[in-house]
């Protein structure tokens, strides 16, 4: 039997530009009254189960300057390692946890999500992947969205056997995906993301 | 089993053709110089983390969300400019419709001015135009919205660079690895072929896919012109055997 082949070409990407906030976080862009809240601004509900944490990052360009006009989206499993099931078209029941968030970077290039720590998800090798969140970064000067993952410093054993981390040949580059644990209430996990240069973050073609 | 895979679409995604998309570093578009990774991307076959993605119910959308002529109106007045209906179908690479997916769009006003604090272009704001909207595709993958045609505007890149009239689009699909942001241009605009951002795409037929067509058939007489802009997201290989999870 022949392998199926795609019949159409994917629409090519273009940069999100410097005014991405108008469309994706209009209230942050001070466009009030169109949407009640910015999409993805809140991931948690009072019914969300799991350990409350903050996931934060700071994005730098190749000259070391903070990227202060980026938009970051986060997609993660819940505390049990399950991704939120798709909503039906007529669904009015909001899930207890959205799994998806969207945040702009501030003047220092910092973004931050109030979320829960994800559980481990099965990988293609049948073993559990280490807890992680998926990040997608768009901005002026980024022609196609950058996809990466954030792992947790305090999951060293799971990180050591993770399917994706072990695909990174240079072990030093694996460290670019591992967020530092900062004590507090809630605990904050902080990742430095470098778009370019000696400390360049690993980005994926997925 | 974690990760919800949609019926009939449970194989791996086709790999992205990154020679069709713009590369990260395109010197004609100066902002890419320090924002383009220099290491090769790490290929990842796709796990549950990439093959699932957020979905949005109709309850999250308000009736005016796809009407940019009225959704920022201060006093019931409508936005100034050439009135348009922009519509199209979201498909995947297998030419299958992508239903119930969120499409977001944003743009400058008729004079090329964005409503954003970092924008200082001297063309004035329109008090009744915000510039953002969103729609969910229907069961056949169609979206539509009403707006005014955005103006061209100058930007600090080369000494005298102007963006062609364009509308930014964000599309989700059903997998996080399908996530796409792009820009729509207008048929016949001579500025398309002078723009370094458009020119970040090497293949002319790829650029052509970003150009919306004037659609007289769907134009509303005495009201609004229509443009059609179809969007293609990554498709999935089909699964040949029920008990075999890999693509074929």
Coordinates of C-alpha atoms in Angstrom, one line a residue:
Chain A
X1 CA 0.0 0.0 0.0
X2 CA 1.2 3.5 -0.8
X3 CA 2.1 5.8 2.0
X4 CA -0.2 8.8 2.1
X5 CA 1.4 12.1 1.1
X6 CA 0.2 15.6 2.0
X7 CA -1.7 17.2 -0.9
X8 CA -1.5 20.8 0.4
X9 CA 1.5 22.9 1.6
X10 CA 1.4 24.4 5.1
X11 CA 0.7 28.1 5.2
X12 CA 4.1 29.7 5.8
X13 CA 4.9 31.4 9.0
X14 CA 5.5 35.1 9.4
X15 CA 6.7 37.1 12.4
X16 CA 4.2 38.0 15.1
X17 CA 5.7 41.5 15.0
X18 CA 6.1 44.1 17.8
X19 CA 2.3 44.6 18.2
X20 CA 1.3 40.9 18.8
X21 CA -0.2 42.0 22.1
X22 CA -3.1 43.8 20.2
X23 CA -4.4 40.5 19.0
X24 CA -3.4 38.0 21.6
X25 CA -3.4 40.0 24.9
X26 CA -5.5 43.1 24.1
X27 CA -6.1 44.0 27.7
X28 CA -2.3 44.0 28.3
X29 CA -2.1 46.3 25.3
X30 CA -4.6 48.6 27.0
X31 CA -7.3 47.7 24.5
X32 CA -10.2 47.4 26.9
X33 CA -13.7 46.2 26.5
X34 CA -13.3 43.9 23.5
X35 CA -12.5 40.7 25.6
X36 CA -13.4 40.5 29.3
X37 CA -10.0 38.9 30.0
X38 CA -6.9 38.1 27.9
X39 CA -7.0 34.5 26.6
X40 CA -4.7 32.2 28.7
X41 CA -4.2 34.8 31.4
X42 CA -5.5 32.4 34.0
X43 CA -4.8 28.6 34.0
X44 CA -6.1 27.8 37.5
X45 CA -9.6 27.5 39.0
X46 CA -10.4 27.0 42.7
X47 CA -11.0 23.3 41.7
X48 CA -7.6 22.7 40.2
X49 CA -5.8 19.8 41.9
X50 CA -2.1 19.7 42.3
X51 CA 0.9 21.7 43.7
X52 CA 0.6 25.4 43.0
X53 CA 3.8 26.7 41.5
X54 CA 5.0 29.7 39.4
X55 CA 6.8 29.0 36.2
X56 CA 8.9 32.0 35.0
X57 CA 11.5 32.7 32.5
X58 CA 13.6 35.5 31.2
X59 CA 14.4 35.7 27.4
X60 CA 17.6 37.2 26.1
X61 CA 18.7 37.9 22.5
X62 CA 22.1 37.2 21.0
X63 CA 23.5 40.5 22.3
X64 CA 22.4 39.7 25.8
X65 CA 19.5 42.2 25.8
X66 CA 16.2 41.1 27.3
X67 CA 13.5 40.4 24.8
X68 CA 10.8 42.7 26.1
X69 CA 8.2 42.3 23.4
X70 CA 7.8 38.5 23.2
X71 CA 4.7 36.5 23.8
X72 CA 5.0 33.0 25.4
X73 CA 2.4 30.2 25.4
X74 CA 2.6 27.3 27.7
X75 CA 1.0 23.8 27.3
X76 CA 1.2 21.2 30.0
X77 CA -0.3 18.1 31.5
X78 CA -2.3 18.3 34.8
X79 CA -0.9 17.0 38.1
X80 CA -1.7 13.4 37.1
X81 CA 0.1 13.6 33.8
X82 CA -3.0 13.9 31.6
X83 CA -3.5 16.6 29.0
X84 CA -6.8 18.4 29.1
X85 CA -9.2 16.7 26.7
X86 CA -10.6 18.7 23.8
X87 CA -13.7 20.7 24.4
X88 CA -16.7 19.9 22.3
X89 CA -18.1 22.7 20.2
X90 CA -21.2 23.2 22.5
X91 CA -19.3 22.6 25.7
X92 CA -20.0 25.2 28.4
X93 CA -18.2 23.3 31.1
X94 CA -14.8 24.8 31.7
X95 CA -12.2 22.3 32.8
X96 CA -10.8 22.7 36.4
X97 CA -7.4 23.2 34.8
X98 CA -6.8 24.6 31.3
X99 CA -3.3 23.3 30.7
X100 CA -2.7 26.3 28.4
X101 CA -1.5 29.7 29.3
X102 CA -0.4 32.8 27.4
X103 CA 1.8 35.6 28.9
X104 CA 3.7 38.6 27.5
X105 CA 7.3 39.4 28.6
X106 CA 7.7 42.6 30.6
X107 CA 10.4 45.3 30.2
X108 CA 13.0 43.0 31.6
X109 CA 12.1 40.1 29.3
X110 CA 10.5 38.2 32.1
X111 CA 7.3 36.1 31.8
X112 CA 5.4 34.3 34.5
X113 CA 2.6 31.7 34.8
X114 CA 0.7 30.7 37.9
X115 CA 0.1 27.0 37.4
X116 CA 0.6 23.6 38.9
X117 CA 3.4 21.2 38.7
X118 CA 2.7 18.7 35.8
X119 CA 2.8 15.0 36.4
X120 CA 4.9 12.7 34.1
X121 CA 3.5 11.8 30.7
X122 CA 4.2 8.6 28.8
X123 CA 6.9 9.0 26.1
X124 CA 7.2 7.3 22.7
X125 CA 9.5 4.7 24.2
X126 CA 6.8 3.6 26.6
X127 CA 8.6 5.1 29.6
X128 CA 7.4 8.1 31.5
X129 CA 9.0 11.4 30.4
X130 CA 10.2 13.7 33.2
X131 CA 7.7 16.4 34.2
X132 CA 7.9 19.3 31.8
X133 CA 6.0 22.1 30.2
X134 CA 6.0 23.0 26.5
X135 CA 6.8 26.6 25.6
X136 CA 6.2 28.4 22.3
X137 CA 7.8 31.8 21.8
X138 CA 6.9 34.4 19.2
X139 CA 8.1 38.0 18.8
X140 CA 9.3 40.7 16.5
X141 CA 12.4 39.3 14.7
X142 CA 11.3 35.6 15.1
X143 CA 10.1 34.4 11.7
X144 CA 8.7 31.1 13.0
X145 CA 7.6 30.4 16.6
X146 CA 10.3 28.7 18.7
X147 CA 9.4 25.6 20.5
X148 CA 11.2 24.4 23.6
X149 CA 10.5 22.7 27.0
X150 CA 11.0 23.6 30.6
X151 CA 12.1 20.8 33.0
X152 CA 12.5 21.0 36.8
X153 CA 15.7 21.1 38.7
X154 CA 14.3 19.0 41.6
X155 CA 13.4 16.1 39.2
X156 CA 17.0 15.1 38.6
X157 CA 16.4 11.4 38.6
X158 CA 13.5 11.6 36.1
X159 CA 15.4 14.2 34.0
X160 CA 18.3 11.7 33.8
X161 CA 16.1 9.1 31.9
X162 CA 13.9 11.6 30.0
X163 CA 13.4 10.6 26.3
X164 CA 13.7 14.1 25.0
X165 CA 16.6 15.3 27.2
X166 CA 18.6 12.3 26.2
X167 CA 18.2 13.1 22.5
X168 CA 20.4 16.2 23.2
X169 CA 23.9 14.9 22.4
X170 CA 25.8 17.5 24.3
X171 CA 24.9 17.1 28.0
X172 CA 25.8 20.7 28.8
X173 CA 23.0 21.8 26.4
X174 CA 20.5 19.7 28.3
X175 CA 21.0 22.2 31.2
X176 CA 19.5 25.0 29.1
X177 CA 16.1 23.4 29.6
X178 CA 16.2 22.9 33.4
X179 CA 14.6 25.6 35.5
X180 CA 16.1 26.6 38.8
X181 CA 14.0 26.0 41.9
X182 CA 13.4 29.1 44.0
X183 CA 11.8 28.6 47.4
X184 CA 8.8 30.7 48.2
X185 CA 5.0 30.4 48.5
X186 CA 4.4 29.2 45.9
X187 CA 7.7 27.7 44.8
X188 CA 9.0 29.4 41.6
X189 CA 10.9 27.7 38.8
X190 CA 13.0 30.1 36.8
X191 CA 14.5 29.4 33.4
X192 CA 16.9 31.7 31.4
X193 CA 16.1 31.4 27.7
X194 CA 18.8 32.5 25.3
X195 CA 17.7 32.8 21.7
X196 CA 21.3 32.8 20.4
X197 CA 24.9 32.6 21.6
X198 CA 27.1 30.6 24.0
X199 CA 24.2 29.8 26.3
X200 CA 21.7 29.2 23.5
X201 CA 18.6 27.3 24.6
X202 CA 17.7 24.0 22.8
X203 CA 14.8 24.6 20.4
X204 CA 12.9 21.7 18.8
X205 CA 11.6 20.8 15.4
X206 CA 8.6 18.8 16.5
Chain B
X1 CA -3.1 6.9 28.4
X2 CA -2.4 10.6 28.6
X3 CA -2.9 12.8 25.6
X4 CA -6.1 12.9 23.6
X5 CA -5.7 12.1 19.9
X6 CA -8.5 13.0 17.6
X7 CA -10.3 10.2 15.7
X8 CA -8.9 9.6 12.2
X9 CA -5.9 11.7 12.9
X10 CA -3.8 9.7 15.2
X11 CA -0.5 9.4 13.3
X12 CA 2.5 11.6 13.5
X13 CA 2.4 15.1 12.0
X14 CA 4.1 15.5 8.7
X15 CA 7.5 17.1 9.3
X16 CA 7.5 20.9 8.7
X17 CA 9.1 21.9 5.4
X18 CA 11.4 24.5 6.8
X19 CA 12.7 25.5 3.4
X20 CA 9.1 26.6 2.6
X21 CA 8.8 28.5 5.9
X22 CA 11.1 31.5 6.4
X23 CA 14.4 30.6 8.0
X24 CA 15.2 32.1 11.4
X25 CA 17.9 34.5 10.2
X26 CA 16.9 36.7 7.3
X27 CA 19.3 39.7 7.2
X28 CA 17.0 41.9 5.1
X29 CA 14.7 41.9 8.1
X30 CA 17.1 43.3 10.6
X31 CA 15.4 42.3 13.9
X32 CA 16.2 38.6 13.1
X33 CA 19.9 39.2 13.5
X34 CA 20.1 38.7 17.2
X35 CA 16.9 36.7 17.6
X36 CA 17.7 33.8 15.4
X37 CA 19.1 30.6 17.0
X38 CA 22.4 29.5 15.5
X39 CA 22.3 25.9 16.6
X40 CA 20.3 23.5 14.5
X41 CA 16.8 22.7 15.8
X42 CA 16.6 19.3 17.5
X43 CA 14.2 17.0 15.7
X44 CA 11.6 15.5 17.9
X45 CA 9.3 12.9 16.5
X46 CA 6.3 14.2 18.4
X47 CA 5.1 12.9 21.8
X48 CA 1.7 13.3 23.5
X49 CA 3.0 16.8 24.6
X50 CA 3.1 18.0 21.0
X51 CA 0.2 16.0 19.5
X52 CA -2.3 17.5 22.0
X53 CA -3.2 21.1 22.3
X54 CA -5.7 23.5 23.9
X55 CA -9.3 23.7 22.5
X56 CA -11.8 26.5 23.0
X57 CA -15.6 26.2 23.4
X58 CA -18.1 28.5 21.7
X59 CA -19.0 29.8 25.1
X60 CA -15.6 31.6 25.2
X61 CA -16.5 33.7 22.1
X62 CA -18.8 36.8 22.2
X63 CA -21.0 37.7 19.2
X64 CA -19.0 40.9 18.4
X65 CA -15.6 39.2 18.6
X66 CA -15.5 38.8 14.8
X67 CA -16.7 42.3 14.0
X68 CA -13.8 44.7 14.2
X69 CA -16.0 47.5 12.7
X70 CA -18.0 47.5 15.9
X71 CA -16.3 45.6 18.7
X72 CA -14.3 48.6 20.0
X73 CA -17.0 51.2 19.3
X74 CA -17.1 54.0 21.9
X75 CA -20.5 55.4 21.1
X76 CA -22.2 53.1 18.6
X77 CA -20.2 54.6 15.7
X78 CA -18.4 52.3 13.3
X79 CA -14.7 52.2 12.4
X80 CA -13.6 54.4 9.4
X81 CA -12.2 52.7 6.3
X82 CA -12.9 50.4 3.4
X83 CA -15.4 47.8 4.8
X84 CA -14.3 44.2 4.3
X85 CA -15.5 40.7 5.0
X86 CA -12.5 38.4 5.4
X87 CA -13.2 34.7 5.4
X88 CA -11.7 31.4 4.6
X89 CA -11.3 27.7 5.4
X90 CA -8.8 26.2 7.8
X91 CA -7.6 22.9 6.3
X92 CA -4.8 20.5 7.1
X93 CA -2.2 19.3 4.6
X94 CA -4.4 16.3 3.8
X95 CA -7.1 18.9 2.7
X96 CA -9.3 18.0 5.6
X97 CA -11.2 20.8 7.2
X98 CA -10.1 21.8 10.7
X99 CA -13.4 22.4 12.7
X100 CA -13.8 24.2 16.0
X101 CA -10.4 25.8 16.1
X102 CA -9.6 29.3 17.3
X103 CA -8.5 31.9 14.8
X104 CA -7.3 35.2 16.1
X105 CA -6.4 38.3 14.0
X106 CA -5.1 41.8 14.6
X107 CA -4.3 44.8 12.4
X108 CA -3.6 48.5 12.0
X109 CA -6.5 50.9 11.2
X110 CA -7.3 52.3 7.8
X111 CA -4.4 54.8 8.1
X112 CA -1.8 52.2 9.1
X113 CA -1.9 53.1 12.7
X114 CA -1.8 50.4 15.4
X115 CA -3.4 50.9 18.8
X116 CA -0.3 50.1 20.8
X117 CA 1.7 52.2 23.2
X118 CA 5.0 51.5 21.5
X119 CA 3.6 52.7 18.1
X120 CA 4.4 56.4 17.3
X121 CA 3.4 56.7 13.7
X122 CA 1.8 60.1 13.0
X123 CA -1.3 58.7 11.3
X124 CA -4.1 59.1 13.9
X125 CA -5.9 56.5 15.9
X126 CA -9.5 55.8 15.0
X127 CA -11.5 56.1 18.3
X128 CA -13.9 53.4 17.2
X129 CA -11.3 50.8 16.0
X130 CA -9.4 48.5 18.4
X131 CA -7.9 46.2 15.8
X132 CA -8.4 42.7 17.4
X133 CA -10.8 39.9 16.8
X134 CA -11.3 36.1 16.9
X135 CA -13.5 33.4 15.6
X136 CA -14.0 29.7 15.9
X137 CA -14.1 27.7 12.7
X138 CA -17.4 25.9 12.0
X139 CA -17.9 22.2 11.4
X140 CA -16.5 22.7 7.9
X141 CA -13.5 24.7 9.0
X142 CA -14.8 28.1 7.9
X143 CA -14.1 31.3 9.8
X144 CA -15.1 34.9 8.9
X145 CA -14.9 38.4 10.3
X146 CA -15.8 42.0 9.4
X147 CA -13.2 44.7 9.4
X148 CA -11.8 47.7 7.6
X149 CA -8.9 47.4 5.2
X150 CA -5.7 48.2 7.1
X151 CA -3.4 50.8 5.6
X152 CA 0.3 50.4 4.8
X153 CA 2.7 51.8 7.3
X154 CA 6.4 52.7 7.6
X155 CA 8.7 50.9 9.9
X156 CA 12.3 51.4 11.0
X157 CA 14.2 48.7 9.1
X158 CA 15.8 50.1 6.0
X159 CA 15.8 53.8 5.3
X160 CA 12.3 53.8 3.6
X161 CA 10.6 50.5 4.3
X162 CA 6.8 50.2 4.3
X163 CA 4.8 47.2 5.3
X164 CA 2.1 46.2 2.7
X165 CA -1.5 46.2 4.0
X166 CA -1.7 43.1 6.1
X167 CA -3.7 41.3 8.8
X168 CA -1.9 39.1 11.4
X169 CA -3.4 35.7 12.0
X170 CA -2.9 33.2 14.9
X171 CA -4.3 29.7 14.4
X172 CA -4.3 26.8 16.9
X173 CA -5.3 23.6 15.2
X174 CA -5.7 20.6 17.5
X175 CA -2.0 19.9 18.3
X176 CA 0.4 22.3 20.0
X177 CA 2.9 21.5 17.2
X178 CA 0.4 22.9 14.7
X179 CA 0.5 26.3 16.3
X180 CA 1.0 29.0 13.6
X181 CA 1.2 32.7 13.3
X182 CA 1.3 34.3 9.9
X183 CA 0.2 37.4 7.9
X184 CA -2.4 37.9 5.2
X185 CA -1.8 40.2 2.3
X186 CA -4.1 41.6 -0.3
X187 CA -4.3 40.6 -4.0
X188 CA -2.6 43.1 -6.3
X189 CA -0.7 45.1 -3.7
X190 CA 2.6 46.1 -5.3
X191 CA 4.2 46.6 -1.9
X192 CA 4.1 42.8 -1.2
X193 CA 7.1 42.3 -3.4
X194 CA 9.2 45.1 -1.8
X195 CA 8.8 44.0 1.9
X196 CA 11.7 42.3 3.7
X197 CA 9.3 40.5 6.0
X198 CA 7.5 39.0 3.1
X199 CA 10.9 38.4 1.5
X200 CA 12.0 36.3 4.5
X201 CA 10.1 33.6 2.5
X202 CA 12.3 32.3 -0.3
X203 CA 9.7 30.5 -2.4
X204 CA 7.3 32.8 -4.5
X205 CA 4.6 30.2 -4.4
X206 CA 4.8 30.1 -0.6
X207 CA 4.3 33.9 -0.6
X208 CA 1.4 33.5 -3.0
X209 CA -0.3 31.3 -0.3
X210 CA -0.4 34.4 2.0
X211 CA -2.2 36.6 -0.5
X212 CA -6.0 36.8 0.0
X213 CA -8.1 36.9 -3.2
X214 CA -10.8 39.5 -3.8
X215 CA -14.1 37.5 -3.8
X216 CA -16.8 39.4 -5.7
X217 CA -19.3 36.5 -5.2
X218 CA -19.3 36.9 -1.4
X219 CA -19.1 40.7 -1.4
X220 CA -22.1 42.3 0.2
X221 CA -23.6 44.8 -2.3
X222 CA -23.5 48.5 -1.1
X223 CA -21.7 47.4 2.1
X224 CA -18.5 45.4 2.1
X225 CA -16.0 43.8 -0.2
X226 CA -15.0 40.2 0.5
X227 CA -11.5 38.6 0.5
X228 CA -10.9 34.9 0.9
X229 CA -7.9 33.6 2.8
X230 CA -7.6 29.8 3.4
X231 CA -5.1 28.6 5.9
X232 CA -3.3 25.2 5.8
X233 CA -2.1 23.6 9.1
X234 CA 0.2 20.6 9.4
X235 CA -1.5 17.3 8.7
X236 CA -1.1 13.9 10.2
X237 CA -0.3 10.6 8.7
X238 CA -3.2 8.2 8.9
X239 CA -2.9 5.1 11.0
X240 CA -3.2 1.9 8.9
X241 CA -3.9 -0.6 11.7
X242 CA -6.1 0.0 14.8
X243 CA -3.6 -1.6 17.1
X244 CA -0.5 0.2 15.6
X245 CA 0.0 3.6 17.1
X246 CA 2.8 4.7 14.8
X247 CA 2.1 6.5 11.6
X248 CA 2.5 4.5 8.4

